[in-house]
Amino acid sequence: MTLDKEFKIGEIDNRIYGSFIEHLGRAVYEGIYEPGHPSADEQGFRTDVIELVKQLQVPLVRYPGGNFVSGYNWEDGVGPVANRPRRLDLAWRTTETNEIGTNEFMDWAKKINAEVNMAVNLGTRGIDAARNLVEYCNHPSGSYWSDLRISHGYKDPHKIKTWCLGNEMDGPWQIGHKTATEYGRLAAETAKSMRWVDPTIELVACGSSNRHMKTFAEWEATVLEHTYDHVDFISLHTYYGNRDNDLGNYLAQSLDMDQFIYSVIATADYIKAKKRSKKTINLSFDEWNVWFHSNDADKQIEPWSIAPPQLEDIYTFEDALLVGSMLISMIKRADRVKIACLAQLVNVIAPIMTEKGGEAWKQPIFYPYMHASVLGRGVALNSIVSSPKYDSKDFTDVPYLDTVSVYNEENDTVTIFAVNRHQTDTLSLQADIRSFEGYKVVEHIVLENDDVKATNQINRSNVVPHSNGDASVDGGQLTAHLPKLSWNVIRLGK
Ligand code: AHR
């Protein structure tokens, strides 16, 4: 591998290390919020969960959905809690108590030092509810909705910067599912009104729910035809899973993500060309993760229950490797992927799990996400890599070495993130890093495990990283052994 200071891909927008909390399963209730829990603060938020989220340094949290938002009346979640209605949530067939709503969530976000990426309902609702929500959240005072917020105890506006125009509107499962033209027109008009209330906001239009949707690419092109001048981002969502228990193929799925990112950039730039526009639309990968372990269990959930254990994937070591590769894929396109949200954050397909009245604990995927978020800030660097390759059921030329580097000029540090996809062999990494004169290895973190199906549970952490990697630098050459099936973080500094 050759790594040079000048091989700049682009400045990383910290928002690519965002996450997501939806009113779904036990994400909100029994996740971030559990009054009566020994660690609950005065508002009922679990401080043990807050501590774990802080370790991840999550800069942005998408809220309140997801599929949930397409049937959500935001007005149900503000004002005195005793007056808030219980509603059927048709997306997840549960009952929503509305105990937590916009203001409480903004309070929680402050406690974890994160911004909120607020989604508006473009399923059952539209322009009016969306512009009112912007006025309620962001307008200082002197209007009906801003004064209502003040009367609810929130004198200062929330100043929410990033907004999603609906969720997965291309999917037939979505409440109020639309064609690309129907959605594109509605999104454009909604965006206009929201911006007329607050011109400083940034807007994300819905792209496809995944790259395998029949309407993929045509959807993006049509939506952007309508919205190009009114939005800043187009969204991408994807979830992977090792359904066939084929590890080589599973670990190669980040190549699908690469292709997805590439195709959306190409489509957005095609519309830019058609419009002779000077503006560039960036990408918001606002849902990504592994999701498949809980699919069968979810079929047993009692309809209309409150905060049932939905989408509670128990992640394995191999999932952590793929999550590492997905992070690498996004950092590699840091020039265009400017927002991303690991879906989700607590209990629901999440790095953090909680036990009612008990412990909060870390899933294996916690670690690559934490390493990237904490150490991956700066400029993404492209490395020239020559790696042995393999073929799998769905992919050809899959490099065993998956890697990207991040250069932080301010701190004089370079962090190399690398996955070894080889199932039996250590990879011997040799990197020419001559442009980083005087840099030494600060730490070589490794996440490895002999059992690819190893999981963590309450009070039993089988999958945890160690810092015993053997990376070293000599005469501008870095050498390191990357164990078979491992996630590596090599930290260099002066
Ligand atoms: O994150 C879980 C769900 O996945 C979201 O609600 C939806 O947007 C997607 O299909």
Coordinates of C-alpha atoms and ligand atoms in Angstrom, one line a residue:
M1 CA 0.0 0.0 0.0
T2 CA 1.1 3.6 -0.7
L3 CA -0.2 6.4 1.4
D4 CA 0.5 10.0 0.8
K5 CA -0.6 13.3 2.3
E6 CA -1.6 14.6 -1.1
F7 CA -3.9 11.7 -1.9
K8 CA -6.9 13.6 -0.6
I9 CA -10.4 12.3 -1.2
G10 CA -12.1 15.1 0.7
E11 CA -12.8 16.6 4.1
I12 CA -14.9 14.3 6.2
D13 CA -18.2 15.8 7.4
N14 CA -18.5 14.6 11.0
R15 CA -22.1 13.9 10.3
I16 CA -21.2 10.7 8.5
Y17 CA -20.8 9.2 12.0
G18 CA -24.5 9.9 12.8
S19 CA -27.0 7.4 14.1
F20 CA -30.8 7.0 14.3
I21 CA -33.5 6.7 17.0
E22 CA -37.0 5.8 15.8
H23 CA -40.2 5.4 17.7
L24 CA -39.9 1.6 17.2
G25 CA -39.6 -1.3 19.5
R26 CA -37.5 -0.5 22.6
A27 CA -35.4 2.3 21.1
V28 CA -37.1 5.1 22.9
Y29 CA -39.1 3.4 25.7
E30 CA -36.8 1.1 27.7
G31 CA -33.9 2.3 25.5
I32 CA -33.0 5.9 26.0
Y33 CA -36.0 6.6 28.3
E34 CA -36.9 4.5 31.3
P35 CA -38.2 6.4 34.3
G36 CA -37.7 4.3 37.4
H37 CA -34.5 2.8 36.1
P38 CA -31.7 3.2 38.8
S39 CA -29.7 5.3 36.4
A40 CA -32.6 7.5 35.2
D41 CA -32.1 11.3 35.4
E42 CA -34.8 13.8 36.4
Q43 CA -36.4 13.5 32.9
G44 CA -36.4 9.7 32.9
F45 CA -33.4 9.3 30.5
R46 CA -31.1 6.4 31.3
T47 CA -27.7 7.9 32.1
D48 CA -25.9 4.6 31.6
V49 CA -27.1 4.7 28.0
I50 CA -26.1 8.3 27.7
E51 CA -22.6 7.4 28.9
L52 CA -22.3 4.6 26.2
V53 CA -23.6 6.9 23.5
K54 CA -21.1 9.5 24.5
Q55 CA -18.3 7.0 24.0
L56 CA -19.4 6.8 20.4
Q57 CA -19.3 10.6 20.0
V58 CA -22.4 10.5 17.8
P59 CA -22.6 13.9 16.1
L60 CA -26.1 13.6 14.7
V61 CA -29.2 11.6 15.4
R62 CA -32.0 11.0 12.9
Y63 CA -35.5 11.1 14.5
P64 CA -38.4 10.1 14.8
G65 CA -38.4 7.6 11.9
G66 CA -38.1 5.7 9.7
N67 CA -41.4 4.1 8.7
F68 CA -42.9 5.5 11.9
V69 CA -42.7 9.1 10.7
S70 CA -45.0 8.5 7.7
G71 CA -48.0 8.2 10.1
Y72 CA -46.8 10.5 12.8
N73 CA -48.6 13.7 13.9
W74 CA -45.8 15.7 15.6
E75 CA -48.4 17.7 17.5
D76 CA -49.3 14.5 19.5
G77 CA -45.8 14.6 21.1
V78 CA -45.7 18.2 22.4
G79 CA -47.4 19.9 25.3
P80 CA -48.4 18.4 28.7
V81 CA -47.7 14.7 28.6
A82 CA -51.0 13.9 30.3
N83 CA -52.9 15.3 27.4
R84 CA -51.0 13.4 24.7
P85 CA -53.0 10.8 22.8
R86 CA -52.2 7.1 22.4
R87 CA -52.1 6.2 18.7
L88 CA -51.9 3.1 16.7
D89 CA -48.6 3.1 14.8
L90 CA -49.5 1.4 11.5
A91 CA -45.9 1.1 10.4
W92 CA -44.9 -1.3 13.2
R93 CA -48.4 -2.3 14.4
T94 CA -47.7 -1.1 17.9
T95 CA -49.3 1.5 20.3
E96 CA -47.5 4.8 20.6
T97 CA -48.0 6.6 23.9
N98 CA -46.3 9.8 22.9
E99 CA -44.7 10.2 26.3
I100 CA -41.6 11.3 24.4
G101 CA -41.9 13.8 21.6
T102 CA -39.9 16.5 19.9
N103 CA -38.9 18.7 22.9
E104 CA -37.9 15.7 25.1
F105 CA -35.9 14.3 22.3
M106 CA -34.1 17.6 21.7
D107 CA -33.2 17.6 25.4
W108 CA -31.8 14.1 25.1
A109 CA -29.8 15.0 22.1
K110 CA -28.2 17.9 24.0
K111 CA -27.3 15.5 26.8
I112 CA -25.3 13.4 24.3
N113 CA -23.9 16.5 22.5
A114 CA -25.5 15.6 19.2
E115 CA -27.5 17.5 16.6
V116 CA -30.9 16.2 15.4
N117 CA -31.7 15.2 11.8
M118 CA -35.5 15.7 11.9
A119 CA -37.8 13.8 9.5
V120 CA -41.1 15.2 8.5
N121 CA -44.2 13.1 7.6
L122 CA -44.8 13.1 3.8
G123 CA -46.9 9.9 4.0
T124 CA -50.2 10.9 5.6
R125 CA -49.4 14.6 5.8
G126 CA -47.6 17.3 3.9
I127 CA -46.6 20.9 3.4
D128 CA -48.6 22.3 6.3
A129 CA -47.5 20.0 9.1
A130 CA -43.9 20.3 7.9
R131 CA -43.7 24.1 7.7
N132 CA -45.5 24.3 11.1
L133 CA -42.9 21.9 12.6
V134 CA -40.1 24.1 11.3
E135 CA -41.8 27.1 12.8
Y136 CA -42.4 25.3 16.1
C137 CA -38.8 24.2 16.4
N138 CA -36.7 27.0 14.8
H139 CA -38.6 30.3 14.8
P140 CA -37.6 32.4 17.8
S141 CA -41.0 33.8 18.9
G142 CA -44.0 36.0 17.9
S143 CA -45.9 33.5 15.8
Y144 CA -48.5 30.9 16.7
W145 CA -46.2 27.8 16.5
S146 CA -43.1 29.4 18.0
D147 CA -45.2 30.9 20.9
L148 CA -46.7 27.4 21.4
R149 CA -43.2 26.0 21.9
I150 CA -42.4 28.7 24.4
S151 CA -45.6 28.0 26.3
H152 CA -44.4 24.3 26.4
G153 CA -41.4 25.5 28.3
Y154 CA -38.9 25.9 25.5
K155 CA -38.0 29.6 25.3
D156 CA -35.1 29.1 22.9
P157 CA -35.6 27.7 19.4
H158 CA -34.1 24.3 18.8
K159 CA -32.3 25.5 15.7
I160 CA -32.5 22.2 13.9
K161 CA -30.3 22.3 10.8
T162 CA -30.8 19.0 8.9
W163 CA -34.3 17.8 7.8
C164 CA -35.5 14.7 5.9
L165 CA -38.4 15.1 3.5
G166 CA -40.2 11.9 4.5
N167 CA -38.9 8.4 4.6
E168 CA -38.6 5.6 2.0
M169 CA -41.4 6.9 -0.1
D170 CA -40.6 4.5 -2.9
G171 CA -41.5 1.5 -0.8
P172 CA -45.0 0.0 -1.0
W173 CA -44.7 -0.8 2.8
Q174 CA -44.6 2.9 3.5
I175 CA -47.8 4.6 4.8
G176 CA -48.7 7.0 1.9
H177 CA -46.3 5.4 -0.6
K178 CA -45.9 7.5 -3.7
T179 CA -44.7 7.4 -7.3
A180 CA -41.5 9.3 -7.9
T181 CA -43.4 12.1 -9.6
E182 CA -46.0 12.3 -6.8
Y183 CA -43.2 12.4 -4.2
G184 CA -40.9 14.7 -6.2
R185 CA -43.6 17.3 -6.5
L186 CA -44.6 17.1 -2.9
A187 CA -41.0 17.1 -1.7
A188 CA -40.2 20.2 -3.8
E189 CA -43.2 22.2 -2.6
T190 CA -42.7 21.1 1.1
A191 CA -39.0 22.1 0.9
K192 CA -39.9 25.5 -0.5
S193 CA -42.3 26.2 2.4
M194 CA -39.9 24.9 5.1
R195 CA -37.1 27.1 3.7
W196 CA -39.4 30.1 3.6
V197 CA -39.9 29.6 7.4
D198 CA -36.1 29.1 8.0
P199 CA -33.7 29.7 5.0
T200 CA -30.8 28.2 7.0
I201 CA -32.0 24.6 7.0
E202 CA -30.5 21.8 4.9
L203 CA -32.9 19.3 3.3
V204 CA -32.6 15.6 2.3
A205 CA -34.9 14.2 -0.4
C206 CA -35.7 10.5 -0.3
G207 CA -33.8 8.3 -2.6
S208 CA -34.5 4.6 -3.0
S209 CA -35.0 2.3 0.0
N210 CA -32.1 0.2 -1.4
R211 CA -30.3 -0.4 -4.6
H212 CA -32.4 -3.5 -5.5
M213 CA -35.7 -1.7 -5.7
K214 CA -37.2 -2.0 -9.2
T215 CA -37.5 1.7 -9.5
F216 CA -33.9 2.4 -8.4
A217 CA -32.0 5.1 -10.2
E218 CA -35.1 6.2 -12.2
W219 CA -36.6 7.1 -8.8
E220 CA -33.5 9.3 -7.9
A221 CA -33.5 10.9 -11.4
T222 CA -37.2 11.8 -11.3
V223 CA -37.2 13.0 -7.7
L224 CA -34.1 15.2 -8.4
E225 CA -35.7 16.6 -11.6
H226 CA -38.4 18.0 -9.3
T227 CA -36.4 18.9 -6.2
Y228 CA -32.8 19.7 -7.4
D229 CA -33.0 23.4 -6.7
H230 CA -34.7 22.9 -3.3
V231 CA -32.7 20.2 -1.6
D232 CA -29.1 19.6 -0.6
F233 CA -29.0 15.8 -0.3
I234 CA -30.5 12.6 -1.7
S235 CA -30.8 9.7 0.8
L236 CA -29.6 6.1 0.5
H237 CA -30.6 3.2 2.7
T238 CA -29.2 -0.3 2.9
Y239 CA -29.2 -3.3 5.2
Y240 CA -27.2 -6.5 4.7
G241 CA -27.4 -10.0 6.2
N242 CA -25.6 -13.3 6.1
R243 CA -28.8 -15.2 5.3
D244 CA -27.1 -18.1 3.4
N245 CA -24.3 -18.4 6.0
D246 CA -21.7 -17.7 3.3
L247 CA -19.0 -15.7 5.0
G248 CA -17.0 -14.8 1.9
N249 CA -20.0 -13.5 0.1
Y250 CA -21.3 -11.8 3.2
L251 CA -18.1 -9.8 3.9
A252 CA -18.1 -8.7 0.2
Q253 CA -21.4 -7.0 0.5
S254 CA -19.8 -3.6 1.1
L255 CA -18.9 -3.8 -2.6
D256 CA -22.7 -3.5 -3.2
M257 CA -22.6 -0.4 -1.0
D258 CA -19.7 1.0 -3.1
Q259 CA -21.7 0.5 -6.3
F260 CA -24.8 2.0 -4.7
I261 CA -22.9 5.2 -3.7
Y262 CA -21.3 5.4 -7.1
S263 CA -24.6 5.0 -8.9
V264 CA -26.4 7.6 -6.9
I265 CA -23.5 10.1 -7.4
A266 CA -23.7 9.4 -11.2
T267 CA -27.5 9.9 -11.2
A268 CA -27.4 13.1 -9.2
D269 CA -24.7 14.4 -11.5
Y270 CA -26.7 13.4 -14.6
I271 CA -29.5 15.7 -13.4
K272 CA -26.9 18.4 -12.6
A273 CA -25.8 18.1 -16.2
K274 CA -29.3 18.2 -17.6
K275 CA -30.1 21.3 -15.6
R276 CA -26.8 22.9 -16.4
S277 CA -26.7 23.5 -12.6
K278 CA -23.7 24.8 -10.7
K279 CA -25.0 23.1 -7.6
T280 CA -23.9 19.6 -6.5
I281 CA -26.2 17.3 -4.6
N282 CA -24.5 15.3 -1.9
L283 CA -25.4 12.0 -0.4
S284 CA -27.1 11.2 3.0
F285 CA -26.7 7.5 3.8
D286 CA -29.2 7.9 6.5
E287 CA -29.9 4.3 7.2
W288 CA -27.2 1.6 7.0
N289 CA -26.4 -1.5 9.0
V290 CA -26.7 -5.3 9.2
W291 CA -30.3 -6.4 9.8
F292 CA -31.6 -10.0 9.5
H293 CA -31.1 -11.8 12.8
S294 CA -34.4 -10.7 14.3
N295 CA -36.6 -11.2 11.2
D296 CA -38.3 -14.4 12.4
A297 CA -38.7 -13.3 16.0
D298 CA -40.5 -10.2 14.8
K299 CA -43.3 -12.3 13.3
Q300 CA -44.3 -13.3 16.9
I301 CA -44.8 -9.8 18.2
E302 CA -48.3 -9.2 19.7
P303 CA -50.0 -6.5 17.6
W304 CA -50.6 -3.1 19.2
S305 CA -48.3 -3.8 22.2
I306 CA -46.3 -0.9 23.7
A307 CA -42.5 -0.9 23.0
P308 CA -42.2 -4.6 22.2
P309 CA -38.7 -6.1 21.5
Q310 CA -38.7 -5.5 17.8
L311 CA -35.7 -5.7 15.5
E312 CA -33.4 -6.8 18.3
D313 CA -30.6 -8.2 16.3
I314 CA -28.0 -9.9 18.4
Y315 CA -24.8 -9.2 16.4
T316 CA -21.9 -11.5 15.9
F317 CA -18.2 -10.9 15.3
E318 CA -18.6 -11.3 11.6
D319 CA -21.3 -8.6 11.6
A320 CA -18.7 -6.2 13.1
L321 CA -16.3 -6.9 10.2
L322 CA -19.0 -6.0 7.7
V323 CA -19.9 -2.9 9.6
G324 CA -16.2 -2.0 9.5
S325 CA -16.1 -2.4 5.8
M326 CA -19.3 -0.4 5.4
L327 CA -17.7 2.5 7.3
I328 CA -14.6 2.2 5.1
S329 CA -16.9 2.4 2.0
M330 CA -18.4 5.6 3.2
I331 CA -15.2 7.2 4.2
K332 CA -13.8 6.4 0.8
R333 CA -16.5 8.6 -0.7
A334 CA -16.3 11.3 1.9
D335 CA -16.1 13.8 -1.0
R336 CA -19.9 13.1 -1.6
V337 CA -21.3 11.2 1.4
K338 CA -21.7 14.0 3.9
I339 CA -24.3 12.5 6.2
A340 CA -24.7 8.9 7.3
C341 CA -26.8 7.3 10.1
L342 CA -26.1 3.9 11.6
A343 CA -29.6 2.5 11.9
Q344 CA -30.1 2.4 14.7
L345 CA -28.6 3.3 18.1
V346 CA -30.3 1.6 21.1
N347 CA -32.0 -1.8 21.2
V348 CA -33.4 -1.7 17.6
I349 CA -30.7 -3.1 15.2
A350 CA -28.3 -1.3 17.5
P351 CA -24.7 -1.2 18.9
I352 CA -26.2 -0.6 22.4
M353 CA -28.6 -2.9 24.1
T354 CA -30.5 -2.4 27.4
E355 CA -32.2 -4.7 29.9
K356 CA -35.3 -3.3 31.5
G357 CA -34.3 -2.2 35.0
G358 CA -30.8 -3.6 34.4
E359 CA -27.6 -3.2 32.5
A360 CA -26.8 -1.5 29.2
W361 CA -24.2 -3.3 27.1
K362 CA -22.1 -3.1 23.9
Q363 CA -22.7 -5.3 20.8
P364 CA -19.7 -6.3 18.6
I365 CA -20.6 -3.6 16.0
F366 CA -20.2 -0.9 18.7
Y367 CA -16.4 -1.1 18.2
P368 CA -15.8 -0.4 14.5
Y369 CA -18.4 2.4 14.7
M370 CA -16.8 3.9 17.8
H371 CA -13.3 3.7 16.3
A372 CA -14.4 5.4 13.1
S373 CA -16.4 8.1 14.8
V374 CA -13.8 8.9 17.4
L375 CA -10.6 8.5 15.3
G376 CA -11.9 9.0 11.8
R377 CA -12.2 12.8 11.8
G378 CA -10.2 14.8 9.3
V379 CA -9.4 14.3 5.6
A380 CA -10.1 11.0 3.9
L381 CA -7.0 9.7 2.1
N382 CA -7.0 7.4 -0.8
S383 CA -4.4 4.7 -0.6
I384 CA -3.0 2.8 -3.6
V385 CA -3.5 -0.8 -2.6
S386 CA -2.4 -4.0 -4.2
S387 CA -4.2 -6.9 -2.5
P388 CA -4.9 -10.5 -3.3
K389 CA -8.5 -11.0 -4.3
Y390 CA -11.2 -13.7 -4.3
D391 CA -14.5 -14.4 -6.0
S392 CA -17.8 -15.2 -4.1
K393 CA -21.3 -16.1 -5.1
D394 CA -22.3 -12.5 -6.0
F395 CA -19.0 -10.7 -6.3
T396 CA -15.8 -10.9 -8.2
D397 CA -12.4 -9.5 -7.5
V398 CA -13.1 -8.9 -3.8
P399 CA -9.9 -7.6 -2.2
Y400 CA -8.9 -9.4 1.0
L401 CA -7.6 -6.1 2.3
D402 CA -10.3 -3.4 2.6
T403 CA -8.8 -0.1 3.8
V404 CA -9.0 3.6 4.0
S405 CA -7.0 6.3 5.9
V406 CA -7.9 9.5 7.6
Y407 CA -5.4 12.3 8.1
N408 CA -5.9 14.9 10.8
E409 CA -3.6 17.8 10.0
E410 CA -4.5 19.7 13.2
N411 CA -3.4 16.8 15.5
D412 CA -0.7 15.5 13.2
T413 CA -2.3 12.0 13.2
V414 CA -3.1 9.4 10.6
T415 CA -5.5 6.6 11.2
I416 CA -5.6 3.5 9.0
F417 CA -8.8 1.5 9.1
A418 CA -8.4 -2.0 7.6
V419 CA -10.4 -5.2 7.4
N420 CA -8.7 -8.5 6.5
R421 CA -11.4 -10.6 4.8
H422 CA -9.3 -13.7 4.5
Q423 CA -10.8 -16.6 6.4
T424 CA -7.6 -18.5 7.1
D425 CA -4.6 -16.2 6.4
T426 CA -2.9 -13.3 8.1
L427 CA -2.2 -10.4 5.7
S428 CA 1.2 -8.9 5.8
L429 CA 0.7 -5.2 5.3
Q430 CA 3.6 -3.2 3.9
A431 CA 2.9 0.5 3.4
D432 CA 5.0 3.2 2.0
I433 CA 4.2 6.2 4.2
R434 CA 7.3 8.4 3.4
S435 CA 5.3 11.6 3.1
F436 CA 4.5 11.2 6.8
E437 CA 8.0 11.9 8.0
G438 CA 8.7 11.3 11.6
Y439 CA 5.3 9.5 12.2
K440 CA 5.4 6.5 14.5
V441 CA 2.8 3.9 15.5
V442 CA 0.8 5.2 18.5
E443 CA -1.5 2.1 18.7
H444 CA -2.6 -0.9 16.6
I445 CA -6.1 -1.9 17.7
V446 CA -7.4 -5.3 16.6
L447 CA -10.8 -6.8 16.8
E448 CA -10.5 -10.5 16.1
N449 CA -12.2 -13.7 17.3
D450 CA -11.8 -17.4 16.5
D451 CA -15.5 -17.8 16.5
V452 CA -17.2 -15.7 13.7
K453 CA -20.6 -16.2 15.4
A454 CA -19.3 -14.9 18.8
T455 CA -21.7 -12.4 20.4
N456 CA -21.7 -10.2 23.5
Q457 CA -24.5 -10.5 26.1
I458 CA -25.2 -8.7 29.4
N459 CA -22.1 -9.2 31.6
R460 CA -20.5 -11.4 29.0
S461 CA -18.3 -9.6 26.4
N462 CA -16.7 -12.1 24.1
V463 CA -16.0 -9.6 21.3
V464 CA -13.8 -6.8 22.5
P465 CA -10.8 -5.1 20.8
H466 CA -7.2 -5.3 22.1
S467 CA -4.3 -3.1 21.4
N468 CA -1.7 -5.8 20.8
G469 CA -1.3 -5.4 17.1
D470 CA 2.3 -5.4 15.8
A471 CA 2.3 -2.4 13.4
S472 CA 5.7 -0.6 13.3
V473 CA 7.3 2.1 11.2
D474 CA 10.9 2.0 10.0
G475 CA 12.4 4.3 7.4
G476 CA 9.1 5.5 6.0
Q477 CA 7.8 1.9 5.7
L478 CA 5.0 0.7 7.8
T479 CA 4.6 -3.1 8.4
A480 CA 1.8 -4.9 10.2
H481 CA 0.3 -8.3 10.4
L482 CA -3.5 -8.2 10.1
P483 CA -4.8 -11.4 11.5
K484 CA -7.3 -13.5 9.5
L485 CA -10.8 -12.0 9.7
S486 CA -9.9 -8.9 11.7
W487 CA -10.8 -5.2 12.0
N488 CA -7.7 -3.1 12.5
V489 CA -7.1 0.5 13.5
I490 CA -3.5 1.6 13.1
R491 CA -2.9 5.0 14.7
L492 CA 0.1 7.0 13.6
G493 CA 1.4 10.2 15.1
K494 CA 4.6 12.2 15.7
Ligands
AHR1 O1 -34.5 1.1 10.5 C1 -35.6 0.3 10.4 C2 -36.5 0.6 9.3 O2 -35.8 0.3 8.1 C3 -36.9 2.1 9.1 O3 -38.0 2.4 9.8 C4 -37.2 2.1 7.6 O4 -37.0 3.4 7.1 C5 -36.3 1.1 7.0 O5 -37.1 0.3 6.2

